[in-house]
Short mmCIF file of C-alpha atoms in Angstrom, two decimals:
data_model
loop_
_atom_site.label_atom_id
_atom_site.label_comp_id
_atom_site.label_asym_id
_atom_site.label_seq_id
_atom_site.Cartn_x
_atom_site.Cartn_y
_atom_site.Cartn_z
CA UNK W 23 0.00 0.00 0.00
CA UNK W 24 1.18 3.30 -0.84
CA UNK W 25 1.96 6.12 -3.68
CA UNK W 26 4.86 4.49 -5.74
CA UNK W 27 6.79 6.49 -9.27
CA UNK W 28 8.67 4.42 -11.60
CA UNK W 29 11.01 5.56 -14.34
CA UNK W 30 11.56 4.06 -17.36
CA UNK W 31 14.41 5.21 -19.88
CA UNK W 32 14.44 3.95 -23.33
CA UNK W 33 17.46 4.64 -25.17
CA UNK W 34 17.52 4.42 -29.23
CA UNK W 35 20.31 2.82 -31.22
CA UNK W 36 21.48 2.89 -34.87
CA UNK W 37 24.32 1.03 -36.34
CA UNK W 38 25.62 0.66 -32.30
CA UNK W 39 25.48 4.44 -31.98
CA UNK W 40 23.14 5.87 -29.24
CA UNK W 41 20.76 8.41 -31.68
CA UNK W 42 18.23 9.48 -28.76
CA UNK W 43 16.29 8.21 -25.29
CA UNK W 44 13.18 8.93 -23.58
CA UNK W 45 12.43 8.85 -20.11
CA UNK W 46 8.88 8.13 -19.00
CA UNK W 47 7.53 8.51 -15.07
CA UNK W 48 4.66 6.71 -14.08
CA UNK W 49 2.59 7.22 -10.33
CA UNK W 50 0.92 4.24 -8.91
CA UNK W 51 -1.28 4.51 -5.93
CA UNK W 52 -2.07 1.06 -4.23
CA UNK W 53 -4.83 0.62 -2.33
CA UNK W 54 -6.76 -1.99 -0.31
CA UNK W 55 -9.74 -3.57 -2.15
CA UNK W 56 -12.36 -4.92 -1.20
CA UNK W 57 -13.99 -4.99 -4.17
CA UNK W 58 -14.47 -8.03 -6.32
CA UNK W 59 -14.07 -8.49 -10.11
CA UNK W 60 -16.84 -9.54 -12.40
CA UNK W 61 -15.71 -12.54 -14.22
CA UNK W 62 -16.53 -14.79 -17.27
CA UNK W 63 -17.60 -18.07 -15.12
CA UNK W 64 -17.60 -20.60 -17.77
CA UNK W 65 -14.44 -19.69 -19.78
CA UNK W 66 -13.69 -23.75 -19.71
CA UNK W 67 -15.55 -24.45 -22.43
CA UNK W 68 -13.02 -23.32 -24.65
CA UNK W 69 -10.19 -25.48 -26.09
CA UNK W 70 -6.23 -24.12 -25.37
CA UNK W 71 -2.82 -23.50 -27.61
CA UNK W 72 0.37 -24.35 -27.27
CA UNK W 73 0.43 -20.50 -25.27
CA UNK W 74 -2.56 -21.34 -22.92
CA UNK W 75 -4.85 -18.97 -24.90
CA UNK W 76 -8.60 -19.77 -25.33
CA UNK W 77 -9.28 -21.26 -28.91
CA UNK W 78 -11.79 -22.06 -31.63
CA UNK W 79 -11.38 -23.79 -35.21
CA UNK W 80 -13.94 -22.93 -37.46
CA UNK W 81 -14.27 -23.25 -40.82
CA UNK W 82 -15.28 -20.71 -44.18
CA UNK W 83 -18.69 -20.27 -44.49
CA UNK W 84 -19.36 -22.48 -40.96
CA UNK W 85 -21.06 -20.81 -38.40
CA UNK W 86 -20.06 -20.51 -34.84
CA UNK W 87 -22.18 -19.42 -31.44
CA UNK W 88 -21.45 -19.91 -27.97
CA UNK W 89 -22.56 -18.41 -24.15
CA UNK W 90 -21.23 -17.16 -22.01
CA UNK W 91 -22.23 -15.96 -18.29
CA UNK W 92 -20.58 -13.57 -16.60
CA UNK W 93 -21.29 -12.43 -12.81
CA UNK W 94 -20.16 -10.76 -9.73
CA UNK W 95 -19.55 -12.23 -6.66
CA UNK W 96 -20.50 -8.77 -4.75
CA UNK W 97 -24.20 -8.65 -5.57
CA UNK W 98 -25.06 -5.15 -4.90
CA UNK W 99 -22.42 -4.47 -8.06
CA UNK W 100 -24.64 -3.61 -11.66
CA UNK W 101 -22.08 -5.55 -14.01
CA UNK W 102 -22.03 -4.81 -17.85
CA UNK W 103 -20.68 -7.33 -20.58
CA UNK W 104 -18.98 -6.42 -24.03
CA UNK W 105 -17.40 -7.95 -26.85
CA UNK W 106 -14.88 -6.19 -29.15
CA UNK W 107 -12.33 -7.39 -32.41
CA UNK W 108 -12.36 -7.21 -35.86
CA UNK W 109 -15.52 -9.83 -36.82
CA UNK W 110 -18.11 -6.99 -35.42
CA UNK W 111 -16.44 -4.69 -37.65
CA UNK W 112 -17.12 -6.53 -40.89
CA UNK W 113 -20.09 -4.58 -43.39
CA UNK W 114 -21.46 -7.47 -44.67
CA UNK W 115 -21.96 -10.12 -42.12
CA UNK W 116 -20.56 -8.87 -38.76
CA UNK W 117 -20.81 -11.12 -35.76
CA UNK W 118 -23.00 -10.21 -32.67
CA UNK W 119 -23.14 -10.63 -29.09
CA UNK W 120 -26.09 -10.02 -27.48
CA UNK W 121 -26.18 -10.26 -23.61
CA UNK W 122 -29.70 -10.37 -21.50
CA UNK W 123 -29.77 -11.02 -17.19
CA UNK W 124 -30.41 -14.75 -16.31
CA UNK W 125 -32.04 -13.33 -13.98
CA UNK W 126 -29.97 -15.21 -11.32
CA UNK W 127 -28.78 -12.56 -9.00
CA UNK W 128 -26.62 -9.84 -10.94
CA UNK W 129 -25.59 -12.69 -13.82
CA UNK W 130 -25.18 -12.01 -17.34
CA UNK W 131 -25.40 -14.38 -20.46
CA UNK W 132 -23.75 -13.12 -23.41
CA UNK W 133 -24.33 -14.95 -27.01
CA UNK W 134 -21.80 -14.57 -29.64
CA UNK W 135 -22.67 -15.21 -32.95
CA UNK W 136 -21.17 -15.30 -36.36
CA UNK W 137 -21.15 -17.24 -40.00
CA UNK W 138 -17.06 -16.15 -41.52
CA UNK W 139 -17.18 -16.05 -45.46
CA UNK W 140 -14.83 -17.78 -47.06
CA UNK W 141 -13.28 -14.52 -47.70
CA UNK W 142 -12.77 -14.10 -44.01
CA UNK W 143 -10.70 -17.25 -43.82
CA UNK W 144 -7.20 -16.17 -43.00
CA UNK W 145 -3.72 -17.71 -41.33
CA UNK W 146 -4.01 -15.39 -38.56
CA UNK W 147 -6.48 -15.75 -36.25
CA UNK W 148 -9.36 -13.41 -35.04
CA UNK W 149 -9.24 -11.86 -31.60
CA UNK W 150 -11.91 -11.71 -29.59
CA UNK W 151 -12.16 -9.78 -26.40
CA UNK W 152 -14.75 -9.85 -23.90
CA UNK W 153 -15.42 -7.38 -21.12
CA UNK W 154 -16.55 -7.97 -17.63
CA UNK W 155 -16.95 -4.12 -15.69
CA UNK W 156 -19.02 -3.78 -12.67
CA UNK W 157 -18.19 0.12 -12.64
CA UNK W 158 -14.84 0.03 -10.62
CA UNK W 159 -12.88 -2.52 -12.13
CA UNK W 160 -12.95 -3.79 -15.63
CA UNK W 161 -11.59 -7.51 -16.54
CA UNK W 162 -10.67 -9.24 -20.30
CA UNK W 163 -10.80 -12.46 -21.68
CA UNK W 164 -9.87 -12.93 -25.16
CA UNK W 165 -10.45 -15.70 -27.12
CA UNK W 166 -8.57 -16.89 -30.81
CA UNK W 167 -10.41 -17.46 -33.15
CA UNK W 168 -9.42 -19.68 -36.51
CA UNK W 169 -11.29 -19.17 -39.84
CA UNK W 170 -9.85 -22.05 -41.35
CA UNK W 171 -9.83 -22.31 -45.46
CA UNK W 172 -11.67 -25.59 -46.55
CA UNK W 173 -9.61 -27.92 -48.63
CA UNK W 174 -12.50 -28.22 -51.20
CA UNK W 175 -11.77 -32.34 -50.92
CA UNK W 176 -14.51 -34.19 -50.67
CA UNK W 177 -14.65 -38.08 -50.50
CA UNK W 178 -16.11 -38.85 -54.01
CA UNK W 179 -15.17 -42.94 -53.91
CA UNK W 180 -15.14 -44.83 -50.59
CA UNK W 181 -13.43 -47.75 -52.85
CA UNK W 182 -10.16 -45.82 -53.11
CA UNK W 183 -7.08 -47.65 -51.22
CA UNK W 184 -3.99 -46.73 -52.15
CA UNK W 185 -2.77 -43.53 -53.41
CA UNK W 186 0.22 -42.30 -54.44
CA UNK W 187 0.97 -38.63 -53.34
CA UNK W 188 4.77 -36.76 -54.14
CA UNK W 189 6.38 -35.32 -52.92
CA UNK W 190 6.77 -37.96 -49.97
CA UNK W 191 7.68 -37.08 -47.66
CA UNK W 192 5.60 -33.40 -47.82
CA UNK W 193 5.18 -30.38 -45.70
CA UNK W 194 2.74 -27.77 -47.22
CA UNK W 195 1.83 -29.07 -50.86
CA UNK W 196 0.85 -32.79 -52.25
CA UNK W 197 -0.18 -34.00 -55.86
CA UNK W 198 -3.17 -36.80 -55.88
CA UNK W 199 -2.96 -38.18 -59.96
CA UNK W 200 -6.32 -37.43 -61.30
CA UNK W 201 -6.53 -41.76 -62.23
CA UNK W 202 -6.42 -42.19 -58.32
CA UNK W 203 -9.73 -40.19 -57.91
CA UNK W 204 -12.05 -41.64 -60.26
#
């Protein structure tokens, strides 16, 4: 507890010559709290990566829609939920989240919704924050999610056995000979 300054100095370099630095101060008053945080209470429905962030795979022109509640512990605190990243900024089909009260206490179930075009499929994925604030504190959870590109293989021939594919051994491209499909 107490009123704490930090200074942080950031010094620029070109070719191993110093060209510049900043210096940056920054107060910090601690306090006690006694205040709890709203929180996303069913955040375990999601799948992790390798870095222990919250994931979904979804495919180009799938749809995707989940719940989620949010609530605070201190039940005298009015709690708001939002949602935020790039699919709700999309003109043509924008993804939604629409929260309503449960009606349990001060609980809060939000819905996300939202059908990628193929278009939308990219490498990278989408972030998705959501936003727990019960008018002190506010608290994030963010969730990846993967707009995967569909191979456009479909099983035409359950009869097929063997196929040869080259290169073998392959890492990002293989060739299927047109005979071995039918």
């Amino acid at each position: 507890l107490g009123n704490f300054v930090s200074s942080i100095l950031v010094e620029e370099f070109r070719n191993g010559v110093k060209i510049g630095e900043i210096r940056r101060d920054m107060q910090m008053i601690v306090t006690p709290d006694s205040n709890n945080f709203a929180r996303i209470m069913n955040m375990d429905q999601f799948s992790t990566n390798q870095n222990g962030n919250y994931e979904v795979n979804l495919p180009a022109g799938g749809s995707v829609q989940f719940k989620l509640l949010a609530n605070d512990p201190d039940a005298q605190d009015n709690i708001t939920f939002k949602a935020f990243g790039k699919p709700f900024l999309f003109d043509d089909n924008a993804a939604t989240f629409d929260v309503q009260p449960t009606g349990n206490g001060n609980e809060l179930e939000g819905t996300f919704t939202w059908s990628p075009t193929k278009d939308q499929a990219r490498q990278k994925p989408y972030s998705l924050v959501f936003r727990t604030m019960d008018g002190e504190y506010a608290y994030d959870e963010t969730v990846m999610l993967k707009v995967n590109k569909s191979t456009g293989i479909g099983q035409k021939h359950s009869s097929v056995s063997n196929i040869d594919v080259y290169p073998n051994p392959t890492q990002s491209f293989f060739t299927i000979p047109r005979a071995a499909m039918g």
